[in-house]
């Protein structure tokens, strides 16, 4: 099996079975972001526990496979991590997508499947939108 096919399958799997996806009420939604160039949308909520770890991320994502798969991988990557570490992950992933950072593939987990997106400038926003959304949610929680 070609690596590209494997990555494609990982993206499709997350798209069809998005981890941490949920139906959110308007009251729960902390962040609502859209990517008009592709028609992607994400509504997201997060909680931070008293010990400062990201205890939950739930979202309602509609859009292309890349946008939904990225949200699923993002939630899987960040839930359970200390907020500071989560913020670092967010920064690293966005920099990776912008081609400004190299990350050892062994450290990426499933995110490795999205790395190729950086070669398609029109699709980068599809992959990064949910990461910006969760960052905004964490910012809100920090000032709450
Ligand atoms: Zn998209």
mmCIF file of C-alpha atoms and ligand atoms in Angstrom:
data_model
loop_
_atom_site.group_PDB
_atom_site.id
_atom_site.type_symbol
_atom_site.label_atom_id
_atom_site.label_comp_id
_atom_site.label_asym_id
_atom_site.label_seq_id
_atom_site.Cartn_x
_atom_site.Cartn_y
_atom_site.Cartn_z
ATOM 1 C CA UNK A 1 0.000 0.000 0.000
ATOM 2 C CA UNK A 2 1.275 3.458 -0.928
ATOM 3 C CA UNK A 3 1.768 5.986 1.875
ATOM 4 C CA UNK A 4 -0.569 8.406 0.109
ATOM 5 C CA UNK A 5 -3.315 5.785 0.112
ATOM 6 C CA UNK A 6 -2.736 5.078 3.791
ATOM 7 C CA UNK A 7 -2.982 8.786 4.642
ATOM 8 C CA UNK A 8 -6.094 9.075 2.493
ATOM 9 C CA UNK A 9 -7.655 6.223 4.442
ATOM 10 C CA UNK A 10 -6.797 7.799 7.802
ATOM 11 C CA UNK A 11 -8.433 11.054 6.695
ATOM 12 C CA UNK A 12 -11.550 9.253 5.459
ATOM 13 C CA UNK A 13 -11.755 7.259 8.705
ATOM 14 C CA UNK A 14 -11.661 10.413 10.854
ATOM 15 C CA UNK A 15 -14.120 12.110 8.471
ATOM 16 C CA UNK A 16 -16.611 9.238 8.719
ATOM 17 C CA UNK A 17 -16.097 8.666 12.450
ATOM 18 C CA UNK A 18 -15.054 12.019 13.888
ATOM 19 C CA UNK A 19 -13.712 11.605 17.434
ATOM 20 C CA UNK A 20 -15.236 13.884 20.097
ATOM 21 C CA UNK A 21 -17.887 15.154 17.657
ATOM 22 C CA UNK A 22 -21.182 16.177 19.252
ATOM 23 C CA UNK A 23 -24.373 18.071 18.684
ATOM 24 C CA UNK A 24 -24.003 21.325 20.581
ATOM 25 C CA UNK A 25 -26.659 23.663 21.857
ATOM 26 C CA UNK A 26 -26.200 27.363 21.095
ATOM 27 C CA UNK A 27 -25.451 27.972 24.786
ATOM 28 C CA UNK A 28 -22.572 25.505 24.746
ATOM 29 C CA UNK A 29 -20.841 26.927 21.685
ATOM 30 C CA UNK A 30 -17.775 29.013 22.522
ATOM 31 C CA UNK A 31 -16.483 29.483 19.001
ATOM 32 C CA UNK A 32 -18.176 29.418 15.616
ATOM 33 C CA UNK A 33 -15.793 29.649 12.665
ATOM 34 C CA UNK A 34 -16.272 29.452 8.939
ATOM 35 C CA UNK A 35 -13.988 28.984 5.996
ATOM 36 C CA UNK A 36 -16.013 30.574 3.200
ATOM 37 C CA UNK A 37 -13.583 29.576 0.423
ATOM 38 C CA UNK A 38 -14.485 25.927 0.989
ATOM 39 C CA UNK A 39 -17.777 26.111 2.909
ATOM 40 C CA UNK A 40 -16.377 24.517 6.067
ATOM 41 C CA UNK A 41 -17.871 25.393 9.430
ATOM 42 C CA UNK A 42 -17.082 24.388 12.977
ATOM 43 C CA UNK A 43 -18.912 25.114 16.224
ATOM 44 C CA UNK A 44 -16.806 24.169 19.184
ATOM 45 C CA UNK A 45 -16.690 24.022 22.937
ATOM 46 C CA UNK A 46 -13.932 23.070 25.336
ATOM 47 C CA UNK A 47 -13.457 22.701 29.062
ATOM 48 C CA UNK A 48 -10.356 23.061 31.184
ATOM 49 C CA UNK A 49 -10.159 21.129 34.454
ATOM 50 C CA UNK A 50 -9.045 22.640 37.740
ATOM 51 C CA UNK A 51 -5.603 21.100 37.311
ATOM 52 C CA UNK A 52 -5.171 23.031 34.050
ATOM 53 C CA UNK A 53 -5.596 20.181 31.591
ATOM 54 C CA UNK A 54 -7.895 20.333 28.603
ATOM 55 C CA UNK A 55 -10.551 17.986 29.906
ATOM 56 C CA UNK A 56 -12.917 18.084 26.957
ATOM 57 C CA UNK A 57 -13.281 19.339 23.408
ATOM 58 C CA UNK A 58 -16.531 18.807 21.547
ATOM 59 C CA UNK A 59 -17.475 20.184 18.168
ATOM 60 C CA UNK A 60 -20.012 20.133 15.433
ATOM 61 C CA UNK A 61 -18.136 20.200 12.123
ATOM 62 C CA UNK A 62 -19.554 20.462 8.629
ATOM 63 C CA UNK A 63 -17.413 20.661 5.555
ATOM 64 C CA UNK A 64 -14.861 18.866 3.468
ATOM 65 C CA UNK A 65 -13.092 15.689 4.580
ATOM 66 C CA UNK A 66 -9.926 17.584 5.476
ATOM 67 C CA UNK A 67 -11.724 20.039 7.751
ATOM 68 C CA UNK A 68 -13.670 17.360 9.616
ATOM 69 C CA UNK A 69 -10.726 14.940 9.851
ATOM 70 C CA UNK A 70 -8.511 17.724 11.145
ATOM 71 C CA UNK A 71 -11.052 18.553 13.887
ATOM 72 C CA UNK A 72 -11.217 14.896 14.883
ATOM 73 C CA UNK A 73 -7.429 14.584 15.032
ATOM 74 C CA UNK A 74 -7.130 17.923 16.826
ATOM 75 C CA UNK A 75 -9.536 16.850 19.587
ATOM 76 C CA UNK A 76 -7.843 13.483 19.909
ATOM 77 C CA UNK A 77 -4.436 15.169 20.148
ATOM 78 C CA UNK A 78 -5.344 17.898 22.642
ATOM 79 C CA UNK A 79 -7.806 16.367 25.117
ATOM 80 C CA UNK A 80 -6.002 15.383 28.301
ATOM 81 C CA UNK A 81 -3.044 17.703 27.786
ATOM 82 C CA UNK A 82 -2.074 20.649 29.955
ATOM 83 C CA UNK A 83 -3.283 23.909 28.376
ATOM 84 C CA UNK A 84 0.278 25.165 27.811
ATOM 85 C CA UNK A 85 1.210 22.013 25.948
ATOM 86 C CA UNK A 86 -2.017 22.160 23.944
ATOM 87 C CA UNK A 87 -1.219 25.722 22.877
ATOM 88 C CA UNK A 88 2.244 24.584 21.758
ATOM 89 C CA UNK A 89 0.679 21.788 19.716
ATOM 90 C CA UNK A 90 -1.698 24.255 18.092
ATOM 91 C CA UNK A 91 1.163 26.579 17.182
ATOM 92 C CA UNK A 92 3.298 23.731 15.877
ATOM 93 C CA UNK A 93 0.539 22.353 13.683
ATOM 94 C CA UNK A 94 -0.306 25.739 12.180
ATOM 95 C CA UNK A 95 3.392 26.391 11.496
ATOM 96 C CA UNK A 96 3.713 22.937 9.948
ATOM 97 C CA UNK A 97 0.804 23.703 7.616
ATOM 98 C CA UNK A 98 2.348 27.008 6.659
ATOM 99 C CA UNK A 99 5.568 25.232 5.778
ATOM 100 C CA UNK A 100 7.494 27.079 8.478
ATOM 101 C CA UNK A 101 8.253 24.106 10.641
ATOM 102 C CA UNK A 102 9.362 20.527 10.249
ATOM 103 C CA UNK A 103 8.089 17.992 12.768
ATOM 104 C CA UNK A 104 9.406 14.474 13.128
ATOM 105 C CA UNK A 105 6.627 12.299 11.601
ATOM 106 C CA UNK A 106 6.873 9.947 14.582
ATOM 107 C CA UNK A 107 5.688 12.793 16.829
ATOM 108 C CA UNK A 108 2.664 13.615 14.684
ATOM 109 C CA UNK A 109 0.501 10.550 15.271
ATOM 110 C CA UNK A 110 -2.501 10.554 12.934
ATOM 111 C CA UNK A 111 -1.762 14.188 12.065
ATOM 112 C CA UNK A 112 0.939 12.886 9.751
ATOM 113 C CA UNK A 113 -1.897 12.160 7.306
ATOM 114 C CA UNK A 114 -2.585 15.900 7.000
ATOM 115 C CA UNK A 115 0.998 16.971 6.412
ATOM 116 C CA UNK A 116 0.637 16.791 2.627
ATOM 117 C CA UNK A 117 -2.085 19.472 2.792
ATOM 118 C CA UNK A 118 0.645 22.105 3.139
ATOM 119 C CA UNK A 119 1.384 21.596 -0.560
ATOM 120 C CA UNK A 120 -2.132 22.757 -1.465
ATOM 121 C CA UNK A 121 -2.418 26.400 -0.392
ATOM 122 C CA UNK A 122 -6.174 26.523 -1.058
ATOM 123 C CA UNK A 123 -6.749 23.720 1.434
ATOM 124 C CA UNK A 124 -4.512 24.852 4.284
ATOM 125 C CA UNK A 125 -7.330 26.828 5.876
ATOM 126 C CA UNK A 126 -9.479 23.664 5.793
ATOM 127 C CA UNK A 127 -6.927 21.934 8.007
ATOM 128 C CA UNK A 128 -6.082 24.860 10.308
ATOM 129 C CA UNK A 129 -9.562 26.332 10.951
ATOM 130 C CA UNK A 130 -10.442 24.001 13.846
ATOM 131 C CA UNK A 131 -7.034 24.607 15.456
ATOM 132 C CA UNK A 132 -7.661 28.348 15.416
ATOM 133 C CA UNK A 133 -11.156 27.670 16.769
ATOM 134 C CA UNK A 134 -9.872 25.688 19.749
ATOM 135 C CA UNK A 135 -7.216 28.319 20.409
ATOM 136 C CA UNK A 136 -9.935 30.974 20.557
ATOM 137 C CA UNK A 137 -11.947 28.763 22.906
ATOM 138 C CA UNK A 138 -8.948 28.341 25.228
ATOM 139 C CA UNK A 139 -8.402 32.107 25.164
ATOM 140 C CA UNK A 140 -12.016 32.629 26.230
ATOM 141 C CA UNK A 141 -11.706 30.093 29.023
ATOM 142 C CA UNK A 142 -8.510 31.709 30.244
ATOM 143 C CA UNK A 143 -10.200 35.096 30.624
ATOM 144 C CA UNK A 144 -13.480 33.727 32.002
HETATM 145 ZN ZN1 LIG B 1 -12.448 22.548 3.290
#
